[in-house]
XYZ file of C-alpha atoms in Angstrom:
364
model
C 82.866 7.553 77.120
C 81.065 5.019 75.259
C 79.929 5.522 71.713
C 76.788 6.378 71.038
C 74.200 3.222 70.338
C 76.733 1.269 72.115
C 75.583 -1.889 73.805
C 76.415 -1.414 77.481
C 75.750 -3.897 80.274
C 72.819 -2.982 82.195
C 71.906 -0.269 80.129
C 68.305 -0.382 78.045
C 68.549 2.145 75.828
C 65.183 1.882 74.361
C 63.205 1.939 77.888
C 65.132 4.792 78.638
C 64.318 7.063 75.462
C 60.845 5.660 76.019
C 60.441 6.893 79.577
C 61.470 10.510 78.470
C 59.615 10.605 75.668
C 56.453 9.099 77.490
C 57.351 12.188 80.318
C 56.704 14.503 77.553
C 59.195 16.807 79.352
C 61.198 17.789 76.434
C 65.046 18.704 76.736
C 63.373 22.063 78.098
C 62.095 20.293 80.735
C 65.449 18.549 81.741
C 67.117 21.692 81.969
C 64.911 23.379 84.118
C 64.886 20.299 86.281
C 68.246 21.450 87.080
C 70.571 18.561 85.782
C 74.062 18.303 85.819
C 74.578 15.341 83.696
C 72.626 14.250 80.541
C 71.196 11.152 79.950
C 72.962 8.400 78.209
C 70.831 8.433 75.040
C 71.832 12.160 74.219
C 75.675 11.232 74.426
C 77.149 11.187 70.332
C 80.143 8.891 69.273
C 83.402 10.157 69.829
C 83.881 10.706 65.766
C 80.750 13.118 65.922
C 82.508 15.112 68.817
C 85.832 15.251 67.785
C 84.365 17.722 64.678
C 82.949 20.027 66.480
C 85.116 23.275 66.376
C 84.279 26.354 65.040
C 85.240 27.884 61.795
C 88.340 30.287 61.072
C 86.912 33.820 61.644
C 87.348 35.506 58.496
C 84.924 32.949 56.596
C 80.996 33.833 56.501
C 77.874 32.658 54.238
C 77.521 35.406 52.035
C 74.631 37.937 52.970
C 72.447 39.419 50.099
C 70.695 42.514 50.134
C 67.046 42.096 48.479
C 66.696 46.363 48.481
C 65.569 47.251 45.147
C 64.837 43.837 44.106
C 61.699 44.850 41.920
C 64.247 47.364 39.695
C 65.965 45.975 36.685
C 69.042 47.691 37.132
C 69.611 45.551 40.545
C 67.692 42.353 39.709
C 70.060 41.150 37.531
C 72.678 41.287 40.361
C 70.835 40.042 42.695
C 69.927 36.981 40.391
C 73.643 36.654 39.750
C 74.919 36.989 43.771
C 72.090 34.185 44.437
C 72.920 31.694 41.705
C 76.691 31.970 43.188
C 75.731 31.994 46.693
C 73.408 28.337 45.935
C 76.306 27.111 43.948
C 78.604 27.547 46.431
C 77.505 27.550 49.603
C 74.065 26.571 49.204
C 73.341 28.775 52.235
C 72.856 32.866 52.560
C 71.351 35.509 54.149
C 68.913 37.992 52.994
C 68.375 41.383 54.265
C 65.502 43.893 53.181
C 63.606 41.330 52.456
C 60.548 43.258 53.015
C 59.472 41.979 56.818
C 59.521 44.246 59.415
C 61.954 43.783 62.536
C 59.019 43.916 64.737
C 57.204 41.167 63.095
C 60.844 39.016 63.231
C 61.206 39.737 67.033
C 57.382 39.046 67.843
C 57.378 35.276 65.950
C 60.366 34.609 68.254
C 59.061 35.970 71.061
C 55.864 33.902 70.637
C 57.839 30.537 69.817
C 59.998 31.594 72.981
C 56.599 31.899 74.944
C 55.392 28.451 73.920
C 58.490 26.582 74.919
C 58.710 28.668 78.462
C 55.000 27.644 79.489
C 55.205 25.075 82.404
C 55.567 21.393 81.555
C 52.058 20.155 81.724
C 50.727 23.220 79.512
C 52.817 21.935 76.889
C 51.978 18.299 76.974
C 48.528 18.625 75.740
C 50.342 19.110 72.116
C 52.859 16.317 72.635
C 51.894 13.860 70.298
C 54.194 11.911 67.701
C 52.329 11.750 64.245
C 54.693 13.252 61.605
C 53.272 14.891 58.330
C 50.201 16.607 59.294
C 48.307 18.877 61.734
C 50.226 20.001 64.901
C 52.868 17.988 66.635
C 55.042 19.109 69.878
C 58.062 17.025 70.442
C 61.221 16.602 71.647
C 63.482 15.221 68.528
C 61.611 13.916 65.120
C 63.639 11.211 64.950
C 64.244 10.134 68.588
C 63.220 6.396 67.737
C 65.227 6.365 64.762
C 68.467 7.836 65.865
C 71.571 6.362 67.588
C 71.740 9.295 69.877
C 69.122 12.291 70.601
C 69.972 16.014 70.232
C 69.572 18.990 72.788
C 66.196 20.676 71.230
C 62.732 20.612 71.460
C 60.297 21.569 68.498
C 56.762 22.743 67.873
C 55.851 21.531 64.036
C 52.855 22.985 62.151
C 52.104 21.585 58.782
C 50.528 24.485 56.876
C 49.966 23.449 53.352
C 48.820 22.187 51.236
C 46.210 20.766 54.153
C 46.253 23.042 56.798
C 45.238 22.243 60.448
C 42.117 23.608 62.281
C 43.624 27.017 63.554
C 42.433 26.080 67.151
C 44.596 23.162 66.937
C 47.960 25.747 67.197
C 48.078 26.678 70.765
C 47.008 29.793 71.546
C 50.079 31.177 72.797
C 51.461 31.653 69.346
C 48.692 30.877 66.924
C 48.561 34.776 65.405
C 52.431 34.381 64.850
C 52.630 30.878 63.636
C 49.803 31.184 60.956
C 51.259 35.222 60.047
C 54.912 34.040 59.900
C 53.901 31.445 57.435
C 52.105 34.225 54.878
C 55.387 36.221 55.306
C 58.053 33.484 54.627
C 56.128 32.059 51.790
C 56.336 35.649 49.947
C 59.951 35.784 50.683
C 60.405 32.156 49.718
C 58.612 33.115 46.108
C 60.853 36.249 45.507
C 63.850 34.205 46.284
C 62.448 31.606 44.171
C 62.062 33.235 41.182
C 65.256 34.633 41.492
C 66.531 30.983 41.889
C 64.275 30.716 38.638
C 65.891 33.071 36.918
C 69.609 32.269 37.650
C 68.807 28.639 35.977
C 68.234 30.608 32.639
C 64.243 29.888 33.406
C 61.442 32.179 33.661
C 60.839 33.908 37.211
C 57.506 32.035 37.463
C 58.782 28.798 36.806
C 59.319 27.515 40.369
C 55.945 28.716 41.247
C 54.268 27.287 38.276
C 55.943 23.825 39.835
C 54.000 24.250 43.265
C 57.241 24.663 44.380
C 56.422 26.580 47.202
C 52.887 25.148 47.840
C 53.922 22.659 50.615
C 54.885 24.247 53.756
C 56.082 22.751 57.368
C 56.385 24.989 60.551
C 59.115 24.299 62.906
C 59.496 26.578 65.905
C 63.028 24.946 67.698
C 64.084 25.627 70.896
C 67.751 25.002 72.120
C 67.786 25.530 75.884
C 71.278 25.399 77.968
C 72.751 22.003 77.849
C 75.068 21.075 80.860
C 77.315 19.344 79.407
C 77.064 20.785 75.603
C 80.255 19.213 74.664
C 78.824 15.641 74.483
C 75.967 16.034 72.566
C 74.731 18.135 69.893
C 71.666 20.863 69.213
C 71.004 19.105 65.721
C 73.372 16.644 63.983
C 74.926 17.616 60.647
C 72.248 16.554 57.915
C 70.930 18.264 54.802
C 67.377 19.240 54.294
C 65.225 17.339 51.443
C 62.736 20.166 50.139
C 63.309 22.876 47.506
C 64.338 25.416 50.170
C 64.134 26.752 53.470
C 63.853 29.825 55.095
C 64.943 30.310 58.980
C 64.540 32.749 61.263
C 66.929 32.875 64.649
C 67.625 34.970 67.290
C 71.176 36.248 68.509
C 72.503 32.987 70.378
C 74.622 31.406 67.952
C 74.740 27.786 67.341
C 74.266 26.714 63.518
C 77.315 25.919 61.311
C 77.316 24.677 57.445
C 79.796 22.790 55.800
C 81.951 25.025 53.682
C 84.551 23.021 51.928
C 86.758 20.636 55.030
C 85.148 23.794 57.376
C 82.611 23.870 59.744
C 81.517 27.645 59.347
C 79.744 29.540 61.918
C 76.674 31.438 60.890
C 76.540 34.782 62.692
C 72.775 35.766 62.752
C 72.535 39.641 60.827
C 70.158 41.524 63.009
C 66.766 41.628 60.689
C 68.168 38.904 58.326
C 66.729 35.451 57.351
C 68.935 32.350 56.132
C 68.042 30.432 53.045
C 69.620 27.449 52.511
C 68.919 24.944 49.709
C 67.626 21.541 49.765
C 67.973 17.689 48.213
C 65.101 18.427 45.871
C 66.245 21.559 44.196
C 70.120 20.071 43.690
C 68.095 17.482 41.984
C 65.809 19.607 39.582
C 68.642 21.725 39.034
C 70.576 19.162 38.141
C 73.491 19.916 40.491
C 73.533 23.548 39.562
C 72.774 24.414 42.943
C 73.806 22.884 46.208
C 72.324 21.506 49.327
C 75.011 21.433 52.084
C 75.690 20.007 55.209
C 74.864 21.768 58.163
C 74.138 21.071 62.363
C 73.914 23.160 65.386
C 76.021 22.879 68.299
C 74.771 21.964 71.864
C 73.832 25.442 73.422
C 75.724 25.948 76.455
C 74.671 29.429 77.251
C 72.339 30.176 79.886
C 69.767 31.717 77.266
C 68.019 29.818 74.750
C 68.378 29.450 71.184
C 65.594 29.908 69.346
C 64.993 28.748 65.545
C 61.822 29.009 63.389
C 62.226 27.146 59.874
C 59.693 26.601 57.073
C 60.536 23.877 54.910
C 59.087 24.517 51.423
C 58.321 21.633 48.997
C 56.261 20.737 45.996
C 52.717 19.358 46.075
C 52.159 18.346 42.572
C 54.236 15.478 41.353
C 54.737 14.797 37.342
C 51.821 12.320 36.212
C 54.356 9.587 36.545
C 54.599 9.927 39.961
C 58.138 10.791 39.845
C 60.672 13.707 39.617
C 63.926 14.049 38.368
C 66.455 17.233 36.701
C 64.130 19.641 34.663
C 64.266 18.406 31.299
C 64.886 22.237 30.393
C 68.270 22.329 32.077
C 69.339 19.036 30.120
C 71.322 19.279 26.801
C 73.763 16.599 25.070
C 76.975 18.323 26.664
C 75.221 18.495 30.185
C 73.298 15.312 30.748
C 71.218 14.632 33.784
C 73.750 13.395 36.623
C 70.221 12.009 38.753
C 67.623 9.417 37.784
C 64.263 10.460 37.974
C 62.769 8.934 41.758
C 59.653 8.521 42.812
C 57.345 10.113 45.533
C 57.859 7.084 47.845
C 61.297 6.710 47.552
C 61.297 10.561 48.658
C 58.999 10.218 51.667
C 60.731 6.595 52.851
C 64.443 8.271 52.806
C 62.946 11.200 55.264
C 60.552 9.304 57.413
C 62.446 5.708 57.666
C 65.500 6.528 59.025
C 67.234 9.434 61.506
C 68.127 12.412 60.307
C 71.075 12.286 57.813
C 73.081 13.815 54.932
C 72.049 13.656 51.183
C 71.125 9.901 51.438
C 68.616 10.552 48.651
C 71.105 12.462 46.584
C 73.780 9.776 46.720
C 70.921 7.047 45.978
C 70.100 8.576 42.910
C 73.324 9.966 41.507
C 74.157 8.634 38.053
C-alpha cells in the first residue's frame, strides 16, 4: 500500500481530490453508490493505520453525575471530580445534565435526516467558507491534509455572528437552533465547575466570554467498505476552550490516555465534554487537552456526532492571550508564553488537523 501523500506515477492526487469536492457528493454519496474500494486519497499511511486498535476493555473515560449540582454539599464533590477528570483525562461524560433525552434524540435524528437527503438537495449547501455562516462539506481540511477522512459535516457558526436562520437547512433548522441553547447551558454549568476547580470564582469563565464563540458541527460517518485503510477523523486536539459532544450509539470515538487509545462507549443520555488547547494554556497546564480520533465506520448504520466548539470572543486589549495571571505564583510560573489572535487562527486554518502544535509552539 502506498503511503498517504506519496507520489505515484500517473496519479494526480490533487486532481482526484478536486473532482471529488466538485461533485459535492461527500463520502455519504460514495458510500450510497455502493463502491467497494475507496478512492486513493482517503488511504492513510501505514504508520497511522498501524496504531489503530481498541483499548483494554477495563479502561473507560470518567462519567460524572451532575444531579444536585446546585446543592452546596454535592457541588464540591462534583468540582473535584471534574477537576481530576480534566487534569488526568481531558475527557469525561456527564449525565443528569438537565437536557431531556427526547431533545438529544430529536437533534441526532435531524442531523441524520439532513445527511440522508438526496445528494442534489444537500449540494445546495456544499461550500468551503470556514469561519462564518453555514457550510456543508466533506473534510474541513480536504485540501490541506495528506489523507482525507471518511466523514461529512454540516457546520453552522452560531455565535458571535449567527447566520440568517433561513440559511440553516430547513430539515434540521429548529433542532440546530435549539441545540445551540441547550449545549451552551450545559457548557456554562461545566465552565463554572472548571473555574471553581482552579480556585477561581464560579463566574470567571463567563466574564472572560469563554462560551460566547460557538460553532455547531453535525458529522456523519457512513459505512466505509475499507474501514481498515482510512480514518473517520485522524488524531487531533481541539483548539478552543471546551467541546460538548452528542453522539448516537455507534462507537468509533477514541481518546489517548497514557499509551492507550481508549474506546469511548456511548452512555445513554450522556454528553461528552473535552478540554481544548486554549483552556490547557489559560489554566497553565492544570487542565489537559488530549488527542482523540474517530475510527472509520465498518457498521452499515451511520455514526452521527454533534459537536459544539466553545471559544472566547473577547481577547485582551493587547490582542494576546496566555495563562491567567491569577494562577501564576513564583512557585508555579507560567509554562506558556502569550500568543496572538493571528497565531491562534493561523495555526488552525493554515494546516491539516493535527495535535497540539500551538501548545508545542508556545511552551516555555
